[in-house]
mmCIF file of C-alpha atoms in Angstrom:
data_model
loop_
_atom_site.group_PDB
_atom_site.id
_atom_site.type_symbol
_atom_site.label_atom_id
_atom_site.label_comp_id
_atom_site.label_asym_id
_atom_site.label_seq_id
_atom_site.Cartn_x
_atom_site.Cartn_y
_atom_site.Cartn_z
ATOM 1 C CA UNK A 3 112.715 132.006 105.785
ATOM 2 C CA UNK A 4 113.715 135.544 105.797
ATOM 3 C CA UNK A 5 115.387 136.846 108.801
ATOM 4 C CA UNK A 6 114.746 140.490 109.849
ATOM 5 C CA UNK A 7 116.280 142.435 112.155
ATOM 6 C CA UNK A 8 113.820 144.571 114.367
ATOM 7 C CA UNK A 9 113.478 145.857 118.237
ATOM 8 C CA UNK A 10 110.819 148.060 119.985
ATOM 9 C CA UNK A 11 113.712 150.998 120.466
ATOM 10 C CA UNK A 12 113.661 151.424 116.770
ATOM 11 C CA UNK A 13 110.446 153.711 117.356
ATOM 12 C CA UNK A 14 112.159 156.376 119.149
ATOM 13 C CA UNK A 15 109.487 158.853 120.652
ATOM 14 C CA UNK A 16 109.693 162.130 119.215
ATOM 15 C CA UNK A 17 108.395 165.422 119.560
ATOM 16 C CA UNK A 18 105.010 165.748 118.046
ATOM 17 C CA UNK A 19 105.756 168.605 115.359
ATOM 18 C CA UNK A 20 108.836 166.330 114.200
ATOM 19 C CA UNK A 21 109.132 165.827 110.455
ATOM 20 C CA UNK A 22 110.524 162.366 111.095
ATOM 21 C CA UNK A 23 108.318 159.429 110.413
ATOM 22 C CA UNK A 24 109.133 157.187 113.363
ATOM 23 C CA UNK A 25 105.948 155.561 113.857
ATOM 24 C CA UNK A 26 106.551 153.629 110.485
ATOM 25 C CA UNK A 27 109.023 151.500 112.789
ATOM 26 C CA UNK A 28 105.924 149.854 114.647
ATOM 27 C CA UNK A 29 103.434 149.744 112.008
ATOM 28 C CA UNK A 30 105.584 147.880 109.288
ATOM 29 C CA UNK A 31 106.362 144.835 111.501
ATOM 30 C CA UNK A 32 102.561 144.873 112.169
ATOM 31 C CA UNK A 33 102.020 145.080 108.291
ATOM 32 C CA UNK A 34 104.225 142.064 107.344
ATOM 33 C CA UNK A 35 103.111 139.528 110.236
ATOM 34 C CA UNK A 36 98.975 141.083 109.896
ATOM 35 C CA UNK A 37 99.016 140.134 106.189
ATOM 36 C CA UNK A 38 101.387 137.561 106.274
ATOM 37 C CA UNK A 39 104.383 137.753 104.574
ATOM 38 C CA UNK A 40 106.416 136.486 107.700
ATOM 39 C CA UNK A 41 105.671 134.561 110.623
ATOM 40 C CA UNK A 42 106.950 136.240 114.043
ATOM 41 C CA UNK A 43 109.327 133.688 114.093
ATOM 42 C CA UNK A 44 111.476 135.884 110.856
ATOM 43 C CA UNK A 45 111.873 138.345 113.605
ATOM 44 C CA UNK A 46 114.943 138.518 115.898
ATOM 45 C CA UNK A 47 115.712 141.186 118.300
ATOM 46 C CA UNK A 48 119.323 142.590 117.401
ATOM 47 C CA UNK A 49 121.215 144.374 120.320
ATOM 48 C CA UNK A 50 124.110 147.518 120.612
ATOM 49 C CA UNK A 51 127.345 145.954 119.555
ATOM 50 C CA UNK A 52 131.034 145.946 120.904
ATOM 51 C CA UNK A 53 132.101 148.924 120.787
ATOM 52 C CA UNK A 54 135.304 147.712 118.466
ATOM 53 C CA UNK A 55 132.620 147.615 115.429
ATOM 54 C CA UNK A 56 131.340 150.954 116.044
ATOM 55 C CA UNK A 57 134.973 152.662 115.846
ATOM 56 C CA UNK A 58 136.576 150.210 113.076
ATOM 57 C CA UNK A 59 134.609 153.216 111.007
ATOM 58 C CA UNK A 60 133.591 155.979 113.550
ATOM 59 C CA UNK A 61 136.240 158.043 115.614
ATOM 60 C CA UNK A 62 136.709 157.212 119.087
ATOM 61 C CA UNK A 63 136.443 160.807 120.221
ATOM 62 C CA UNK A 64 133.229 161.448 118.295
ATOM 63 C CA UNK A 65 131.563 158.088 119.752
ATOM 64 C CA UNK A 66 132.690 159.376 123.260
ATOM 65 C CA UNK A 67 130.714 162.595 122.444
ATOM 66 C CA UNK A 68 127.762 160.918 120.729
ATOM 67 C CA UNK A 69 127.254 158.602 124.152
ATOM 68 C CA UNK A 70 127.858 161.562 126.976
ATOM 69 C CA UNK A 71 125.772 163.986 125.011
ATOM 70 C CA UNK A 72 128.489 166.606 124.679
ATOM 71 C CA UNK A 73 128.072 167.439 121.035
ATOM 72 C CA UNK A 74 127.648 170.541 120.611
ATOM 73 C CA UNK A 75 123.878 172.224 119.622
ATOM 74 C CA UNK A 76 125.128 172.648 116.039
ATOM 75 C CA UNK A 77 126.264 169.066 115.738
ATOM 76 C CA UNK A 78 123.029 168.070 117.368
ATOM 77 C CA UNK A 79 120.969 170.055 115.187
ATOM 78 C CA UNK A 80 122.758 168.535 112.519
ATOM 79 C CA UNK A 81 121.258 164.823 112.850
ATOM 80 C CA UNK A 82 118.207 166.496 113.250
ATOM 81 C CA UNK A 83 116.743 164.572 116.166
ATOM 82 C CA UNK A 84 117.412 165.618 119.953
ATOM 83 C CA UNK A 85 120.141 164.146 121.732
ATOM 84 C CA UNK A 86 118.938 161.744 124.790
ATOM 85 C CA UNK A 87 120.653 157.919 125.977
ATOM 86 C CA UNK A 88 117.555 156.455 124.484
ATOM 87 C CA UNK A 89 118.330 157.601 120.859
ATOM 88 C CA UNK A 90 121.397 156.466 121.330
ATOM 89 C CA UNK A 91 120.805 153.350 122.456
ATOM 90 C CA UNK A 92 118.364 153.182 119.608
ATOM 91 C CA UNK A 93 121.199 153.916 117.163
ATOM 92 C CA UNK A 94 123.944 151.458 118.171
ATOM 93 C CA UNK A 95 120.838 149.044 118.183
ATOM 94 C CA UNK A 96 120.312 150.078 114.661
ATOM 95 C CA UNK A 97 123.689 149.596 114.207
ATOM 96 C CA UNK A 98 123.891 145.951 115.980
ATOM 97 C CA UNK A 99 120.974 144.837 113.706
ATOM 98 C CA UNK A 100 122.933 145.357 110.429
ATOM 99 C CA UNK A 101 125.887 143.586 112.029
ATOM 100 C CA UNK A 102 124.064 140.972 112.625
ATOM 101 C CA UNK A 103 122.008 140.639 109.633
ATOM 102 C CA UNK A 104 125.390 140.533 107.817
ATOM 103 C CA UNK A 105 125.855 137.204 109.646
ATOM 104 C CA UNK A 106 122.840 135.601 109.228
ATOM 105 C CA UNK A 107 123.096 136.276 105.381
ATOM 106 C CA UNK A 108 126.158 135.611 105.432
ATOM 107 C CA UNK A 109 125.589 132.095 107.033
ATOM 108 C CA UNK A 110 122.431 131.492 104.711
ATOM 109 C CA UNK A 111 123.699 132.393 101.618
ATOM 110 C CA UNK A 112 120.422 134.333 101.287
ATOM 111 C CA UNK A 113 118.779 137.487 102.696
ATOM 112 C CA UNK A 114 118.318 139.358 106.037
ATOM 113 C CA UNK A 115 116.561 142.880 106.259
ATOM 114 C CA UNK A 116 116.658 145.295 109.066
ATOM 115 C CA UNK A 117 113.420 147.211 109.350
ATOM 116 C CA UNK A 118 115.319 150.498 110.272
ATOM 117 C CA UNK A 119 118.949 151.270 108.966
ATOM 118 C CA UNK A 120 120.563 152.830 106.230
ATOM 119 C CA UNK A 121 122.471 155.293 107.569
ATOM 120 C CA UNK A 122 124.183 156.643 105.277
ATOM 121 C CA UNK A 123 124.699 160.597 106.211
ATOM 122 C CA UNK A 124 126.691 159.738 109.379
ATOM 123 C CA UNK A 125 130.792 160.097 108.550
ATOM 124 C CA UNK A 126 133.327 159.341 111.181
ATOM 125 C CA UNK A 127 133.547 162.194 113.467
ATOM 126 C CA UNK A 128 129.431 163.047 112.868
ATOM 127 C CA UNK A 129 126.194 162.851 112.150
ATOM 128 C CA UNK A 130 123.976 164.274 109.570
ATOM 129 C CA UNK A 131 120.319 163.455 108.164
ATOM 130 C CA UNK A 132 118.869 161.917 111.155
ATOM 131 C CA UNK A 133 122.236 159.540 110.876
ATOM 132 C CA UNK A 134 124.263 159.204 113.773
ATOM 133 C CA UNK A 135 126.138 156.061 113.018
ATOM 134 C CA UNK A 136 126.941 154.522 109.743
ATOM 135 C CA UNK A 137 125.552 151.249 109.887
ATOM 136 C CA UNK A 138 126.299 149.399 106.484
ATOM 137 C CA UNK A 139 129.777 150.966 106.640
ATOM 138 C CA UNK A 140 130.330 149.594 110.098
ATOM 139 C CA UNK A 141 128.945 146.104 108.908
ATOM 140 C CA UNK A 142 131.035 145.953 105.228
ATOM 141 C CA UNK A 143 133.934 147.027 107.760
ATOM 142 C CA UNK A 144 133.404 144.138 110.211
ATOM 143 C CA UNK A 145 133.174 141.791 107.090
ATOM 144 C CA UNK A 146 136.197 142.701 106.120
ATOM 145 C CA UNK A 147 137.843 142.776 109.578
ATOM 146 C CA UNK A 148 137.377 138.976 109.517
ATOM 147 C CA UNK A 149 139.496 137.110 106.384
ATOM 148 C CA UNK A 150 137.679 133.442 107.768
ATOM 149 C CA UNK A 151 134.374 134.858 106.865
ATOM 150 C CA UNK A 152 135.629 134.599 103.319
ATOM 151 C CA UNK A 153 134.302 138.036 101.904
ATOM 152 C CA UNK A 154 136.942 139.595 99.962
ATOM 153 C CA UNK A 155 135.059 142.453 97.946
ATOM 154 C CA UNK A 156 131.729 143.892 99.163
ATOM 155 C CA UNK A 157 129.521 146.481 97.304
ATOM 156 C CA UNK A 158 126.937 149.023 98.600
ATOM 157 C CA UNK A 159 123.647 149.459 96.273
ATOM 158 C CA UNK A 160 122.529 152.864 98.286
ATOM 159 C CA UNK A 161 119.283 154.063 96.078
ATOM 160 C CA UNK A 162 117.547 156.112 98.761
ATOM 161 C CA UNK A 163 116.786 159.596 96.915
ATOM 162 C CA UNK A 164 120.064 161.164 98.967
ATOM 163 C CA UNK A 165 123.075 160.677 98.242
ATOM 164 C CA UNK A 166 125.167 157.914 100.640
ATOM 165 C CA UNK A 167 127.208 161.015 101.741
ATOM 166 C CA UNK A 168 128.820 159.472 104.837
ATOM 167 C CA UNK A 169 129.142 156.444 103.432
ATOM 168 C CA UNK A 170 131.684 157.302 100.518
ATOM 169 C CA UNK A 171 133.323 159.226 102.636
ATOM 170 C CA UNK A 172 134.331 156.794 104.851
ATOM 171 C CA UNK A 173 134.908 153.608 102.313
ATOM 172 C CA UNK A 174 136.963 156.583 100.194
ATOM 173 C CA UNK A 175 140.298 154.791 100.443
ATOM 174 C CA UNK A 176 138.797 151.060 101.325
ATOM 175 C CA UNK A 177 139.487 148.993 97.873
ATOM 176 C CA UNK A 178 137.275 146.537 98.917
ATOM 177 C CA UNK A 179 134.238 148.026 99.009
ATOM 178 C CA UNK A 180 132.760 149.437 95.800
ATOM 179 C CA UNK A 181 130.186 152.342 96.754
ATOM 180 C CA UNK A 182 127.136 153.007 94.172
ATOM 181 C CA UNK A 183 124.957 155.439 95.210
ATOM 182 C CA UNK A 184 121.596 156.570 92.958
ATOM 183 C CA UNK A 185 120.192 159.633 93.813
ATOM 184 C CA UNK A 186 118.116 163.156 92.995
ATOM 185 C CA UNK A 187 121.372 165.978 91.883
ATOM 186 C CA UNK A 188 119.282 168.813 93.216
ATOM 187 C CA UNK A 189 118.823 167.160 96.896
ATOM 188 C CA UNK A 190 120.147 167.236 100.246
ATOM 189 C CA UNK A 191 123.236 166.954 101.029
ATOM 190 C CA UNK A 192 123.866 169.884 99.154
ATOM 191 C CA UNK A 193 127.425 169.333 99.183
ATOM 192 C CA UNK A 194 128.009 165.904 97.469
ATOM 193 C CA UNK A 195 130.747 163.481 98.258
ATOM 194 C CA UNK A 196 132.405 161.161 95.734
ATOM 195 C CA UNK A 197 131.161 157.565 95.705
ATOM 196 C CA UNK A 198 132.860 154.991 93.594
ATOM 197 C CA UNK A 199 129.691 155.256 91.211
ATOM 198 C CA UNK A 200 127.446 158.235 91.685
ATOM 199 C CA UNK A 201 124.310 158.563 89.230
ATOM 200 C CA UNK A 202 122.804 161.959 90.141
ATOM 201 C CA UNK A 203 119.320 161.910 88.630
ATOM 202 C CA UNK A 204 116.945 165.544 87.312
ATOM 203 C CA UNK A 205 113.788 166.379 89.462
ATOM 204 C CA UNK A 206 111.016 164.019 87.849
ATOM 205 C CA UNK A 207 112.857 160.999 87.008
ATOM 206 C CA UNK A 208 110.255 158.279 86.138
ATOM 207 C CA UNK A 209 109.888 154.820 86.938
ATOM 208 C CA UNK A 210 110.784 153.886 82.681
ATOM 209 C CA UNK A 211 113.964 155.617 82.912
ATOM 210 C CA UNK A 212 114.855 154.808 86.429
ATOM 211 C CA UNK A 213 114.464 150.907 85.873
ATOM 212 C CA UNK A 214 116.538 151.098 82.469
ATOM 213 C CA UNK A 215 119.707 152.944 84.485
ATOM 214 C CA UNK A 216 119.585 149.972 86.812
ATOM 215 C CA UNK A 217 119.129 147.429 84.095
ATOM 216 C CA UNK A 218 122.228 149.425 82.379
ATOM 217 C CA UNK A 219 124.289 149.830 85.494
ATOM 218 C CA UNK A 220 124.434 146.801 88.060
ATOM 219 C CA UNK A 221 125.071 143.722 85.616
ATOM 220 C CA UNK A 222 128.243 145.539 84.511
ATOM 221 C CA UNK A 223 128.952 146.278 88.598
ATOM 222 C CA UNK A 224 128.902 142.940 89.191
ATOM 223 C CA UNK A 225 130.594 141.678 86.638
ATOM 224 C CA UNK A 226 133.603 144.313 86.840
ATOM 225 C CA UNK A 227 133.749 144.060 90.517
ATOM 226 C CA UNK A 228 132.710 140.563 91.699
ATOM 227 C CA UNK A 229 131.521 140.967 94.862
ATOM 228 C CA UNK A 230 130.776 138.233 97.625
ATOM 229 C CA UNK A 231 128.481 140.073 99.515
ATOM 230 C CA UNK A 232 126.176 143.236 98.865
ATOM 231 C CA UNK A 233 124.475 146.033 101.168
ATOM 232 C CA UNK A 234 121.045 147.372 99.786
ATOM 233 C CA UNK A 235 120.024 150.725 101.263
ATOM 234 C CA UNK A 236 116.121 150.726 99.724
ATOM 235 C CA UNK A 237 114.630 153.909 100.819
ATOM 236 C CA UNK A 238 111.456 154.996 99.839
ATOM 237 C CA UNK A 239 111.779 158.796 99.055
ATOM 238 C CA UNK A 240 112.224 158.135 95.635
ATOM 239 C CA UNK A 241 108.428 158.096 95.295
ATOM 240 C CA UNK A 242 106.851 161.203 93.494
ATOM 241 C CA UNK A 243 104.555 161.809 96.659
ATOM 242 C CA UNK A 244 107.606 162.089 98.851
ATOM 243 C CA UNK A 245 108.044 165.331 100.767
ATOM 244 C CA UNK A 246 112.285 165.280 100.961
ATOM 245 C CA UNK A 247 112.583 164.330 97.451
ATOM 246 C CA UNK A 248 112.173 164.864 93.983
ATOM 247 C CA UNK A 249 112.251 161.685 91.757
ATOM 248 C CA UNK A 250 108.539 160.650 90.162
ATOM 249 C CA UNK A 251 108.497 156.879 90.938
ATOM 250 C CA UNK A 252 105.292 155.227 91.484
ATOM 251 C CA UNK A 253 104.879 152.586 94.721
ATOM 252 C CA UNK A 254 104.742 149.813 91.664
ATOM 253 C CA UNK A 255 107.824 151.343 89.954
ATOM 254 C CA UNK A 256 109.896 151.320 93.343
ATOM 255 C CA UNK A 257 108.575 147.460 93.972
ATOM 256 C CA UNK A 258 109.673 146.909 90.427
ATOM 257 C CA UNK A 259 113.125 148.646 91.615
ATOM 258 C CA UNK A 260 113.472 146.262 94.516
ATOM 259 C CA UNK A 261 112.398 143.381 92.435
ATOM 260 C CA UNK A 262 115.961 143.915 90.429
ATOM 261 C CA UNK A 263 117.755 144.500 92.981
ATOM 262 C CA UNK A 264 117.168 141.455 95.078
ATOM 263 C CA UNK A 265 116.349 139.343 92.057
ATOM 264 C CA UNK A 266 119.806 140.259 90.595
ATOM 265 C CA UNK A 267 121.618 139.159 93.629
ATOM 266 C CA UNK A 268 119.156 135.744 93.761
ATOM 267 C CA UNK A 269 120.524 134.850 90.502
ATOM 268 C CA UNK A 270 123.936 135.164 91.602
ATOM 269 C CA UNK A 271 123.862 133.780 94.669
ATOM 270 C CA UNK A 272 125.109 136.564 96.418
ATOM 271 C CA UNK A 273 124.162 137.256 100.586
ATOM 272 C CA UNK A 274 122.732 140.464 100.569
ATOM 273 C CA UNK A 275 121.713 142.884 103.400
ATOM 274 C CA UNK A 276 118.534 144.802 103.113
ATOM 275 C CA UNK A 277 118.297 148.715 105.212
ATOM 276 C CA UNK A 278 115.255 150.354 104.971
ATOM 277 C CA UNK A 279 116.681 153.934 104.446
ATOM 278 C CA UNK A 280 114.356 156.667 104.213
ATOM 279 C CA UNK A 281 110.421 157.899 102.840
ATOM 280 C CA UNK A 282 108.444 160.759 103.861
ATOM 281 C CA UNK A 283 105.227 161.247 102.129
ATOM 282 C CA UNK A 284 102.316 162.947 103.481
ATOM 283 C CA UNK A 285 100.657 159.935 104.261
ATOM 284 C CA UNK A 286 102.159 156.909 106.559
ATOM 285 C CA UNK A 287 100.137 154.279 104.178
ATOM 286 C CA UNK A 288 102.510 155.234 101.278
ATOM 287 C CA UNK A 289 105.783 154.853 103.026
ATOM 288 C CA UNK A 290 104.689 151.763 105.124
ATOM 289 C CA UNK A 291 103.264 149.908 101.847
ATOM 290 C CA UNK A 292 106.438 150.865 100.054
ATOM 291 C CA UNK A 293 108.729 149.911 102.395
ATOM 292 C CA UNK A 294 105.931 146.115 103.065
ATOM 293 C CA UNK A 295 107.058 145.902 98.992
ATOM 294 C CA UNK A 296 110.328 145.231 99.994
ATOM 295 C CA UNK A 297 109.657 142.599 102.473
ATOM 296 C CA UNK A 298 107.211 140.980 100.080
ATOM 297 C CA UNK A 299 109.457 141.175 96.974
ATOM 298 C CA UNK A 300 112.340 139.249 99.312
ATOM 299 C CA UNK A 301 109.859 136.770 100.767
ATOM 300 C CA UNK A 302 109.131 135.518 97.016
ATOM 301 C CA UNK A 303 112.797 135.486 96.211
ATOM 302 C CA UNK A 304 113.889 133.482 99.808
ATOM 303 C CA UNK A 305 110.955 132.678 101.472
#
């Protein structure tokens, strides 16, 4: 059974003009258990962890900040939300559901999927992107942190339509982790950080030619770098109706992209961690359906 990390907090009230698509948070869930992919019982409720696996890859200082609301309004404006306790509560909750999805898929040998996560614009001393903390940084980190866990080499499949900024900035000069990162060349962040693999796409990139880099790219990952565990950051605004990017894949082409993904780690045995990332079409039915793809493609892997 698949084991998915979600809590009520992930649907962070916002204000009403906000570009964000928070409300995707409580209607997925709904999706999954209405037409039965999962039972509740695939559900757990992850909490805010110790704060030892928030600053093995976030500054001490900068968490300070981020918890007493003292950044300033140009940091703030930065993440693009407004600062309250709540969000960050919701954040480190975030945060605590990748840890612990790490450990149940870990444990399994199998799959565990956090309905929020991703966040892959926060670095270690702040936020970008709607990213405050850098979940699947913090969890490879943690991983890492603990040589009886047995997970020597991790890598990061990050094929949201941004690049995983924050994350190869912080894994830089951490061996262990191998960073790939898929993503439009012409999109935010405008000023690109080195991953160990980046594979900038052009504006229009179809499903044919997106499916073929993957089929050309990840068997040779794997093989070269042998990992024991992988983190897959599937966002959503790859789709051609998506507002915030600029890639042409069609909802069947992105299920066909998460089909690889997951099937390729299946085959090899390898736990793997699943982070929503991001999507932002016009209409919530595209990104919530998208996003239910994932769930539904890992369900007929693990379920």
């Amino acid at each position: 059974m698949l084991s998915i990390a979600w809590h009520p907090v992930y649907a962070h009230p916002l204000p009403a003009s906000h570009r964000f698509p928070m409300l995707k948070y409580e209607l997925l869930p709904e999706q999954l258990l209405r037409e039965g992919t999962v039972p509740e019982s695939a559900f757990f409720a992850p909490q805010p962890p110790p704060e030892a696996d928030v600053l093995r890859v976030h500054d001490a200082d900068y968490f300070r900040r981020l918890q007493a609301g003292e950044l300033s309004r140009q940091e703030e404006r930065a993440t693009g939300f407004p600062w309250s306790p709540e969000l960050i509560n919701r954040e480190t909750t975030i945060l605590g559901g990748t840890l612990e999805c790490a450990r149940r898929a870990l444990a399994s040998g199998g799959v565990a999927l956090n309905i929020a996560g991703g966040t892959h614009h926060a670095f270690r001393d702040r936020g970008e992107g709607f990213c405050l903390l850098n979940d699947q940084a913090a969890a490879a980190a943690y991983l890492l942190a603990h040589p009886a866990l047995g997970v020597r080499r991790v890598l990061i499949i990050d094929l949201d339509v941004h690049q995983g900024n924050g994350t190869a900035a912080i894994l830089a000069h951490e061996p262990r982790v191998f960073t790939l990162s898929v993503h439009g060349a012409r999109n935010y962040p405008h000023r690109k950080e080195q991953s160990d693999l980046d594979l900038p796409l052009p504006d229009g990139t179809d499903d044919t030619t997106y499916l073929a880099l993957l089929r050309d790219t990840l068997p040779r990952l794997l093989a070269e770098h042998q990992p024991d565990f992988v983190f897959y950051l599937a966002g959503v605004d790859v789709l051609a109706t998506d507002k915030l990017g600029h890639l042409g894949l069609s909802r069947e082409g992105c299920r066909q992209r998460d089909a690889y993904v997951l099937g390729l780690c299946h085959q090899h045995g390898l736990p793997v961690v699943v982070c929503m990332g991001g999507g932002y079409s016009p209409s919530i039915i595209d990104i919530v359906e998208a996003h239910a793809n994932t769930f539904r493609v890992a369900a007929d892997l693990w379920g």
